Amino acid sequence: MITSIQNNKVKQWRKLYKRKERLKTNTFLVEGYHLVEEAKKSGWEIREIILVENKDIPTWCQHFSVFLVGESVLKHISRTETSQGILAVIEMKETPLQKNNHVLLLDAIQDPGNLGTIIRTADAAGFGAVILGEETVDVFNDKVIRATQGSLFHIPVISAKLEDMIEELKEVGFTIWASTLEKATYYDELDVPKKVALILGNEGAGIRQVLLEQADTCVKIPIYGKAESLNVGIAASILMYYIKQKQS
């Protein structure tokens, strides 16, 4: 039983909320039964499980290194308003790209909630991978992980230089769609090619010009009211489901 927030283990766990420490240890934290179980079911390596005192240890946890902690320690390391009393330290990994006709590329998405929602939607829409550009928020950020609701463990999420990735995708027959408002065609006026890589851009600045120049087609979503634009997560949902529907 660990009862002091000064314990070295507790200090190590807290450090995992910083990207620098995650990269140093190649691990990250998840919280809640659903996320821990999804990591296990998807074959991600669980290094440690942290369980609050007076909780029964689930049967499936008994194969792992389990640390019991007091309520004060749980509050110190938890990032949720109502903790379920379970966290896990999980080893990072990048799932390799698999054969799929639909790929999502994200250019400098900054909001953790947006990124997590987009990953979750890409998983639901049956996309083959989400590729993160260099300025995109860290996928192992705790807010991103919670927003994915476990989809992080189901779909390959890869960090790459988007300029190079676009060229590689073109070489294997992908058509590149870029979501932008300028010089763009309404998405529902287009035929969907067999292989599509969809680019979405930063919440404020949009897609960088260098990527727009690499795109084959610029697409936009009609705005019927007075809003200037849609949230990037909503735009991603509309476009991914349209692409998938037209290919089903």
PDB file of C-alpha atoms in Angstrom:
ATOM      1  CA  MET A   1       0.000   0.000   0.000  1.00  0.00           C
ATOM      2  CA  ILE A   2       1.374   3.384  -1.028  1.00  0.00           C
ATOM      3  CA  THR A   3      -0.024   6.183   1.108  1.00  0.00           C
ATOM      4  CA  SER A   4       2.424   9.071   0.608  1.00  0.00           C
ATOM      5  CA  ILE A   5       2.473  11.411  -2.378  1.00  0.00           C
ATOM      6  CA  GLN A   6       6.226  11.737  -1.755  1.00  0.00           C
ATOM      7  CA  ASN A   7       6.733   8.083  -2.689  1.00  0.00           C
ATOM      8  CA  ASN A   8       9.111   7.707  -5.657  1.00  0.00           C
ATOM      9  CA  LYS A   9       6.598   5.610  -7.593  1.00  0.00           C
ATOM     10  CA  VAL A  10       3.964   8.308  -7.214  1.00  0.00           C
ATOM     11  CA  LYS A  11       6.418  10.928  -8.438  1.00  0.00           C
ATOM     12  CA  GLN A  12       7.232   8.773 -11.480  1.00  0.00           C
ATOM     13  CA  TRP A  13       3.548   8.335 -12.329  1.00  0.00           C
ATOM     14  CA  ARG A  14       2.893  12.068 -12.066  1.00  0.00           C
ATOM     15  CA  LYS A  15       5.788  12.808 -14.409  1.00  0.00           C
ATOM     16  CA  LEU A  16       4.049  10.811 -17.154  1.00  0.00           C
ATOM     17  CA  TYR A  17       1.696  13.739 -17.685  1.00  0.00           C
ATOM     18  CA  LYS A  18       4.693  15.483 -19.294  1.00  0.00           C
ATOM     19  CA  ARG A  19       5.581  14.574 -22.866  1.00  0.00           C
ATOM     20  CA  LYS A  20       9.308  14.668 -22.122  1.00  0.00           C
ATOM     21  CA  GLU A  21       8.942  11.953 -19.482  1.00  0.00           C
ATOM     22  CA  ARG A  22       6.668   9.850 -21.679  1.00  0.00           C
ATOM     23  CA  LEU A  23       9.288   9.856 -24.423  1.00  0.00           C
ATOM     24  CA  LYS A  24      12.070   9.124 -21.939  1.00  0.00           C
ATOM     25  CA  THR A  25      10.311   6.072 -20.471  1.00  0.00           C
ATOM     26  CA  ASN A  26       8.324   5.070 -23.580  1.00  0.00           C
ATOM     27  CA  THR A  27       5.228   4.819 -21.375  1.00  0.00           C
ATOM     28  CA  PHE A  28       2.005   6.741 -20.710  1.00  0.00           C
ATOM     29  CA  LEU A  29      -0.875   6.705 -18.219  1.00  0.00           C
ATOM     30  CA  VAL A  30      -4.495   5.783 -18.824  1.00  0.00           C
ATOM     31  CA  GLU A  31      -7.311   6.030 -16.300  1.00  0.00           C
ATOM     32  CA  GLY A  32     -10.598   4.176 -15.915  1.00  0.00           C
ATOM     33  CA  TYR A  33     -11.692   0.568 -16.332  1.00  0.00           C
ATOM     34  CA  HIS A  34     -12.767   0.973 -19.957  1.00  0.00           C
ATOM     35  CA  LEU A  35      -9.463   2.370 -21.212  1.00  0.00           C
ATOM     36  CA  VAL A  36      -7.344  -0.096 -19.240  1.00  0.00           C
ATOM     37  CA  GLU A  37      -9.412  -3.026 -20.491  1.00  0.00           C
ATOM     38  CA  GLU A  38      -9.306  -1.767 -24.093  1.00  0.00           C
ATOM     39  CA  ALA A  39      -5.518  -1.543 -23.917  1.00  0.00           C
ATOM     40  CA  LYS A  40      -5.363  -5.115 -22.619  1.00  0.00           C
ATOM     41  CA  LYS A  41      -7.800  -6.495 -25.218  1.00  0.00           C
ATOM     42  CA  SER A  42      -5.900  -4.767 -28.021  1.00  0.00           C
ATOM     43  CA  GLY A  43      -2.575  -6.281 -27.007  1.00  0.00           C
ATOM     44  CA  TRP A  44      -0.817  -3.191 -25.665  1.00  0.00           C
ATOM     45  CA  GLU A  45       1.817  -3.904 -23.011  1.00  0.00           C
ATOM     46  CA  ILE A  46       0.607  -2.979 -19.511  1.00  0.00           C
ATOM     47  CA  ARG A  47       3.580  -2.433 -17.221  1.00  0.00           C
ATOM     48  CA  GLU A  48       1.760  -1.519 -14.000  1.00  0.00           C
ATOM     49  CA  ILE A  49      -1.770  -1.181 -12.694  1.00  0.00           C
ATOM     50  CA  ILE A  50      -2.591   1.345  -9.976  1.00  0.00           C
ATOM     51  CA  LEU A  51      -5.646   0.520  -7.871  1.00  0.00           C
ATOM     52  CA  VAL A  52      -7.139   2.521  -5.014  1.00  0.00           C
ATOM     53  CA  GLU A  53      -7.489   0.855  -1.606  1.00  0.00           C
ATOM     54  CA  ASN A  54     -10.698  -1.041  -0.755  1.00  0.00           C
ATOM     55  CA  LYS A  55     -11.304  -1.944  -4.408  1.00  0.00           C
ATOM     56  CA  ASP A  56     -11.499  -5.586  -5.367  1.00  0.00           C
ATOM     57  CA  ILE A  57      -8.730  -6.490  -7.782  1.00  0.00           C
ATOM     58  CA  PRO A  58     -10.376  -7.631 -11.039  1.00  0.00           C
ATOM     59  CA  THR A  59      -9.441 -11.173 -12.019  1.00  0.00           C
ATOM     60  CA  TRP A  60      -7.782 -10.033 -15.251  1.00  0.00           C
ATOM     61  CA  CYS A  61      -5.488  -7.685 -13.284  1.00  0.00           C
ATOM     62  CA  GLN A  62      -3.846 -10.518 -11.400  1.00  0.00           C
ATOM     63  CA  HIS A  63      -1.435 -11.215 -14.260  1.00  0.00           C
ATOM     64  CA  PHE A  64       0.066  -7.734 -13.935  1.00  0.00           C
ATOM     65  CA  SER A  65       2.113  -5.778 -11.415  1.00  0.00           C
ATOM     66  CA  VAL A  66      -0.555  -4.132  -9.224  1.00  0.00           C
ATOM     67  CA  PHE A  67       0.116  -1.237  -6.829  1.00  0.00           C
ATOM     68  CA  LEU A  68      -2.488  -0.384  -4.184  1.00  0.00           C
ATOM     69  CA  VAL A  69      -2.667   3.306  -3.249  1.00  0.00           C
ATOM     70  CA  GLY A  70      -4.509   5.396  -0.678  1.00  0.00           C
ATOM     71  CA  GLU A  71      -7.243   7.876  -1.563  1.00  0.00           C
ATOM     72  CA  SER A  72      -4.893  10.847  -1.193  1.00  0.00           C
ATOM     73  CA  VAL A  73      -2.417   9.307  -3.637  1.00  0.00           C
ATOM     74  CA  LEU A  74      -5.205   8.561  -6.121  1.00  0.00           C
ATOM     75  CA  LYS A  75      -6.369  12.184  -6.004  1.00  0.00           C
ATOM     76  CA  HIS A  76      -2.767  13.294  -6.533  1.00  0.00           C
ATOM     77  CA  ILE A  77      -2.307  11.285  -9.736  1.00  0.00           C
ATOM     78  CA  SER A  78      -5.853  11.288 -11.129  1.00  0.00           C
ATOM     79  CA  ARG A  79      -6.860  13.766 -13.855  1.00  0.00           C
ATOM     80  CA  THR A  80     -10.593  12.969 -13.835  1.00  0.00           C
ATOM     81  CA  GLU A  81     -13.300  14.634 -11.752  1.00  0.00           C
ATOM     82  CA  THR A  82     -14.782  11.326 -10.581  1.00  0.00           C
ATOM     83  CA  SER A  83     -12.077   8.683 -10.632  1.00  0.00           C
ATOM     84  CA  GLN A  84     -12.968   5.009 -10.955  1.00  0.00           C
ATOM     85  CA  GLY A  85      -9.911   4.204  -8.849  1.00  0.00           C
ATOM     86  CA  ILE A  86      -7.844   2.472 -11.514  1.00  0.00           C
ATOM     87  CA  LEU A  87      -4.965   3.640 -13.720  1.00  0.00           C
ATOM     88  CA  ALA A  88      -2.351   1.832 -15.768  1.00  0.00           C
ATOM     89  CA  VAL A  89       1.129   2.534 -17.063  1.00  0.00           C
ATOM     90  CA  ILE A  90       1.217   1.356 -20.669  1.00  0.00           C
ATOM     91  CA  GLU A  91       4.094   0.961 -23.086  1.00  0.00           C
ATOM     92  CA  MET A  92       3.957   3.137 -26.191  1.00  0.00           C
ATOM     93  CA  LYS A  93       3.855   1.557 -29.607  1.00  0.00           C
ATOM     94  CA  GLU A  94       3.063   2.573 -33.150  1.00  0.00           C
ATOM     95  CA  THR A  95       0.924   0.096 -35.043  1.00  0.00           C
ATOM     96  CA  PRO A  96       2.241  -0.228 -38.606  1.00  0.00           C
ATOM     97  CA  LEU A  97       0.104   0.918 -41.514  1.00  0.00           C
ATOM     98  CA  GLN A  98      -2.240  -1.765 -42.738  1.00  0.00           C
ATOM     99  CA  LYS A  99      -3.766  -2.198 -46.167  1.00  0.00           C
ATOM    100  CA  ASN A 100      -6.726   0.164 -46.317  1.00  0.00           C
ATOM    101  CA  ASN A 101      -8.134   2.560 -48.888  1.00  0.00           C
ATOM    102  CA  HIS A 102      -8.822   5.423 -46.483  1.00  0.00           C
ATOM    103  CA  VAL A 103      -6.242   7.394 -44.499  1.00  0.00           C
ATOM    104  CA  LEU A 104      -6.555  10.588 -42.460  1.00  0.00           C
ATOM    105  CA  LEU A 105      -3.744  13.162 -42.224  1.00  0.00           C
ATOM    106  CA  LEU A 106      -3.806  15.863 -39.548  1.00  0.00           C
ATOM    107  CA  ASP A 107      -1.822  19.060 -39.916  1.00  0.00           C
ATOM    108  CA  ALA A 108      -1.098  20.807 -36.610  1.00  0.00           C
ATOM    109  CA  ILE A 109      -4.293  19.932 -34.720  1.00  0.00           C
ATOM    110  CA  GLN A 110      -3.716  21.589 -31.342  1.00  0.00           C
ATOM    111  CA  ASP A 111      -6.763  20.868 -29.199  1.00  0.00           C
ATOM    112  CA  PRO A 112      -6.535  17.510 -27.346  1.00  0.00           C
ATOM    113  CA  GLY A 113     -10.300  17.058 -27.367  1.00  0.00           C
ATOM    114  CA  ASN A 114     -10.453  17.588 -31.120  1.00  0.00           C
ATOM    115  CA  LEU A 115      -7.663  15.110 -31.774  1.00  0.00           C
ATOM    116  CA  GLY A 116      -9.198  12.458 -29.536  1.00  0.00           C
ATOM    117  CA  THR A 117     -12.624  12.897 -31.131  1.00  0.00           C
ATOM    118  CA  ILE A 118     -11.155  12.669 -34.635  1.00  0.00           C
ATOM    119  CA  ILE A 119      -9.295   9.442 -33.799  1.00  0.00           C
ATOM    120  CA  ARG A 120     -12.465   7.963 -32.320  1.00  0.00           C
ATOM    121  CA  THR A 121     -14.452   8.918 -35.423  1.00  0.00           C
ATOM    122  CA  ALA A 122     -11.789   7.563 -37.788  1.00  0.00           C
ATOM    123  CA  ASP A 123     -12.007   4.252 -35.924  1.00  0.00           C
ATOM    124  CA  ALA A 124     -15.813   4.248 -36.132  1.00  0.00           C
ATOM    125  CA  ALA A 125     -15.778   5.177 -39.833  1.00  0.00           C
ATOM    126  CA  GLY A 126     -13.408   2.342 -40.672  1.00  0.00           C
ATOM    127  CA  PHE A 127     -10.436   4.435 -41.742  1.00  0.00           C
ATOM    128  CA  GLY A 128      -7.142   2.550 -41.902  1.00  0.00           C
ATOM    129  CA  ALA A 129      -4.888   5.007 -40.080  1.00  0.00           C
ATOM    130  CA  VAL A 130      -4.529   8.490 -38.637  1.00  0.00           C
ATOM    131  CA  ILE A 131      -1.244  10.197 -39.501  1.00  0.00           C
ATOM    132  CA  LEU A 132      -0.180  13.099 -37.302  1.00  0.00           C
ATOM    133  CA  GLY A 133       1.934  15.949 -38.616  1.00  0.00           C
ATOM    134  CA  GLU A 134       4.833  17.345 -36.652  1.00  0.00           C
ATOM    135  CA  GLU A 135       2.946  20.200 -34.957  1.00  0.00           C
ATOM    136  CA  THR A 136      -0.036  18.111 -33.836  1.00  0.00           C
ATOM    137  CA  VAL A 137      -0.668  17.629 -30.106  1.00  0.00           C
ATOM    138  CA  ASP A 138       0.864  14.473 -28.586  1.00  0.00           C
ATOM    139  CA  VAL A 139      -1.476  11.509 -29.008  1.00  0.00           C
ATOM    140  CA  PHE A 140      -0.457  10.218 -25.553  1.00  0.00           C
ATOM    141  CA  ASN A 141      -1.644  13.397 -23.832  1.00  0.00           C
ATOM    142  CA  ASP A 142      -4.150  12.301 -21.158  1.00  0.00           C
ATOM    143  CA  LYS A 143      -6.947  14.499 -22.562  1.00  0.00           C
ATOM    144  CA  VAL A 144      -6.443  13.039 -26.029  1.00  0.00           C
ATOM    145  CA  ILE A 145      -6.526   9.498 -24.667  1.00  0.00           C
ATOM    146  CA  ARG A 146      -9.776  10.074 -22.773  1.00  0.00           C
ATOM    147  CA  ALA A 147     -11.407  11.647 -25.832  1.00  0.00           C
ATOM    148  CA  THR A 148     -10.531   8.629 -27.994  1.00  0.00           C
ATOM    149  CA  GLN A 149     -12.566   6.388 -25.639  1.00  0.00           C
ATOM    150  CA  GLY A 150     -10.232   3.494 -26.419  1.00  0.00           C
ATOM    151  CA  SER A 151      -9.993   3.986 -30.186  1.00  0.00           C
ATOM    152  CA  LEU A 152      -6.315   4.848 -29.748  1.00  0.00           C
ATOM    153  CA  PHE A 153      -5.795   1.118 -29.159  1.00  0.00           C
ATOM    154  CA  HIS A 154      -7.785   0.033 -32.237  1.00  0.00           C
ATOM    155  CA  ILE A 155      -6.485   2.114 -35.150  1.00  0.00           C
ATOM    156  CA  PRO A 156      -2.893   2.864 -36.195  1.00  0.00           C
ATOM    157  CA  VAL A 157      -1.926   6.403 -35.161  1.00  0.00           C
ATOM    158  CA  ILE A 158       1.394   7.375 -36.693  1.00  0.00           C
ATOM    159  CA  SER A 159       3.571  10.481 -36.439  1.00  0.00           C
ATOM    160  CA  ALA A 160       5.241  11.529 -39.683  1.00  0.00           C
ATOM    161  CA  LYS A 161       6.318  14.422 -41.867  1.00  0.00           C
ATOM    162  CA  LEU A 162       3.166  14.960 -43.901  1.00  0.00           C
ATOM    163  CA  GLU A 163       4.928  16.214 -47.025  1.00  0.00           C
ATOM    164  CA  ASP A 164       6.808  12.909 -47.300  1.00  0.00           C
ATOM    165  CA  MET A 165       3.783  10.803 -46.351  1.00  0.00           C
ATOM    166  CA  ILE A 166       1.641  12.410 -49.063  1.00  0.00           C
ATOM    167  CA  GLU A 167       4.204  11.550 -51.717  1.00  0.00           C
ATOM    168  CA  GLU A 168       4.372   7.962 -50.461  1.00  0.00           C
ATOM    169  CA  LEU A 169       0.586   7.662 -50.569  1.00  0.00           C
ATOM    170  CA  LYS A 170       0.460   9.062 -54.095  1.00  0.00           C
ATOM    171  CA  GLU A 171       2.985   6.461 -55.203  1.00  0.00           C
ATOM    172  CA  VAL A 172       0.617   3.668 -54.158  1.00  0.00           C
ATOM    173  CA  GLY A 173      -2.416   5.164 -55.867  1.00  0.00           C
ATOM    174  CA  PHE A 174      -4.017   7.459 -53.287  1.00  0.00           C
ATOM    175  CA  THR A 175      -5.878  10.616 -54.284  1.00  0.00           C
ATOM    176  CA  ILE A 176      -5.262  13.443 -51.811  1.00  0.00           C
ATOM    177  CA  TRP A 177      -8.248  15.473 -50.610  1.00  0.00           C
ATOM    178  CA  ALA A 178      -7.667  18.630 -48.575  1.00  0.00           C
ATOM    179  CA  SER A 179     -10.436  20.183 -46.483  1.00  0.00           C
ATOM    180  CA  THR A 180     -10.344  23.948 -47.028  1.00  0.00           C
ATOM    181  CA  LEU A 181     -12.729  26.807 -47.805  1.00  0.00           C
ATOM    182  CA  GLU A 182     -10.803  28.482 -50.625  1.00  0.00           C
ATOM    183  CA  LYS A 183     -10.783  27.252 -54.234  1.00  0.00           C
ATOM    184  CA  ALA A 184     -12.638  24.141 -53.113  1.00  0.00           C
ATOM    185  CA  THR A 185     -15.503  22.005 -54.425  1.00  0.00           C
ATOM    186  CA  TYR A 186     -18.440  20.947 -52.267  1.00  0.00           C
ATOM    187  CA  TYR A 187     -17.646  17.434 -51.096  1.00  0.00           C
ATOM    188  CA  ASP A 188     -21.002  15.950 -52.130  1.00  0.00           C
ATOM    189  CA  GLU A 189     -20.501  17.067 -55.730  1.00  0.00           C
ATOM    190  CA  LEU A 190     -17.456  14.816 -56.097  1.00  0.00           C
ATOM    191  CA  ASP A 191     -17.028  11.185 -57.004  1.00  0.00           C
ATOM    192  CA  VAL A 192     -14.944   9.406 -54.394  1.00  0.00           C
ATOM    193  CA  PRO A 193     -11.834   7.643 -55.741  1.00  0.00           C
ATOM    194  CA  LYS A 194     -11.037   4.125 -54.586  1.00  0.00           C
ATOM    195  CA  LYS A 195      -8.119   5.301 -52.431  1.00  0.00           C
ATOM    196  CA  VAL A 196      -8.459   8.601 -50.568  1.00  0.00           C
ATOM    197  CA  ALA A 197      -6.146  10.344 -48.111  1.00  0.00           C
ATOM    198  CA  LEU A 198      -7.977  13.228 -46.408  1.00  0.00           C
ATOM    199  CA  ILE A 199      -6.046  16.164 -44.926  1.00  0.00           C
ATOM    200  CA  LEU A 200      -7.498  18.319 -42.145  1.00  0.00           C
ATOM    201  CA  GLY A 201      -5.758  21.403 -40.802  1.00  0.00           C
ATOM    202  CA  ASN A 202      -5.116  23.499 -37.743  1.00  0.00           C
ATOM    203  CA  GLU A 203      -8.175  24.890 -35.936  1.00  0.00           C
ATOM    204  CA  GLY A 204      -7.246  28.507 -36.727  1.00  0.00           C
ATOM    205  CA  ALA A 205      -4.761  28.518 -39.590  1.00  0.00           C
ATOM    206  CA  GLY A 206      -6.089  25.592 -41.612  1.00  0.00           C
ATOM    207  CA  ILE A 207      -3.857  23.431 -43.807  1.00  0.00           C
ATOM    208  CA  ARG A 208      -0.377  24.726 -44.639  1.00  0.00           C
ATOM    209  CA  GLN A 209       0.083  25.981 -48.195  1.00  0.00           C
ATOM    210  CA  VAL A 210       2.793  23.428 -48.955  1.00  0.00           C
ATOM    211  CA  LEU A 211       0.306  20.620 -48.281  1.00  0.00           C
ATOM    212  CA  LEU A 212      -2.479  22.293 -50.246  1.00  0.00           C
ATOM    213  CA  GLU A 213      -0.152  22.391 -53.238  1.00  0.00           C
ATOM    214  CA  GLN A 214       0.359  18.638 -52.918  1.00  0.00           C
ATOM    215  CA  ALA A 215      -3.377  17.921 -52.797  1.00  0.00           C
ATOM    216  CA  ASP A 216      -5.245  16.636 -55.847  1.00  0.00           C
ATOM    217  CA  THR A 217      -8.609  18.088 -54.789  1.00  0.00           C
ATOM    218  CA  CYS A 218      -9.721  20.732 -52.285  1.00  0.00           C
ATOM    219  CA  VAL A 219     -13.092  20.023 -50.700  1.00  0.00           C
ATOM    220  CA  LYS A 220     -15.458  22.052 -48.541  1.00  0.00           C
ATOM    221  CA  ILE A 221     -18.646  21.543 -46.567  1.00  0.00           C
ATOM    222  CA  PRO A 222     -21.579  23.892 -47.241  1.00  0.00           C
ATOM    223  CA  ILE A 223     -22.411  26.435 -44.531  1.00  0.00           C
ATOM    224  CA  TYR A 224     -26.124  27.288 -44.544  1.00  0.00           C
ATOM    225  CA  GLY A 225     -26.180  29.563 -41.513  1.00  0.00           C
ATOM    226  CA  LYS A 226     -23.987  32.444 -40.406  1.00  0.00           C
ATOM    227  CA  ALA A 227     -21.131  30.438 -38.882  1.00  0.00           C
ATOM    228  CA  GLU A 228     -17.832  31.031 -40.655  1.00  0.00           C
ATOM    229  CA  SER A 229     -16.703  27.416 -40.367  1.00  0.00           C
ATOM    230  CA  LEU A 230     -17.197  24.088 -38.618  1.00  0.00           C
ATOM    231  CA  ASN A 231     -15.228  22.621 -35.753  1.00  0.00           C
ATOM    232  CA  VAL A 232     -12.472  20.437 -37.215  1.00  0.00           C
ATOM    233  CA  GLY A 233     -13.798  17.354 -35.421  1.00  0.00           C
ATOM    234  CA  ILE A 234     -17.257  17.836 -36.942  1.00  0.00           C
ATOM    235  CA  ALA A 235     -15.796  18.473 -40.388  1.00  0.00           C
ATOM    236  CA  ALA A 236     -13.707  15.313 -40.081  1.00  0.00           C
ATOM    237  CA  SER A 237     -16.799  13.281 -39.190  1.00  0.00           C
ATOM    238  CA  ILE A 238     -18.842  14.520 -42.150  1.00  0.00           C
ATOM    239  CA  LEU A 239     -16.081  13.960 -44.687  1.00  0.00           C
ATOM    240  CA  MET A 240     -14.907  10.581 -43.413  1.00  0.00           C
ATOM    241  CA  TYR A 241     -18.419   9.134 -43.362  1.00  0.00           C
ATOM    242  CA  TYR A 242     -19.146  10.513 -46.827  1.00  0.00           C
ATOM    243  CA  ILE A 243     -15.966   8.907 -48.197  1.00  0.00           C
ATOM    244  CA  LYS A 244     -16.742   5.611 -46.487  1.00  0.00           C
ATOM    245  CA  GLN A 245     -20.391   5.588 -47.528  1.00  0.00           C
ATOM    246  CA  LYS A 246     -19.539   6.160 -51.184  1.00  0.00           C
ATOM    247  CA  GLN A 247     -17.065   3.266 -51.090  1.00  0.00           C
ATOM    248  CA  SER A 248     -19.319   0.765 -49.281  1.00  0.00           C
TER     249      SER A 248
END
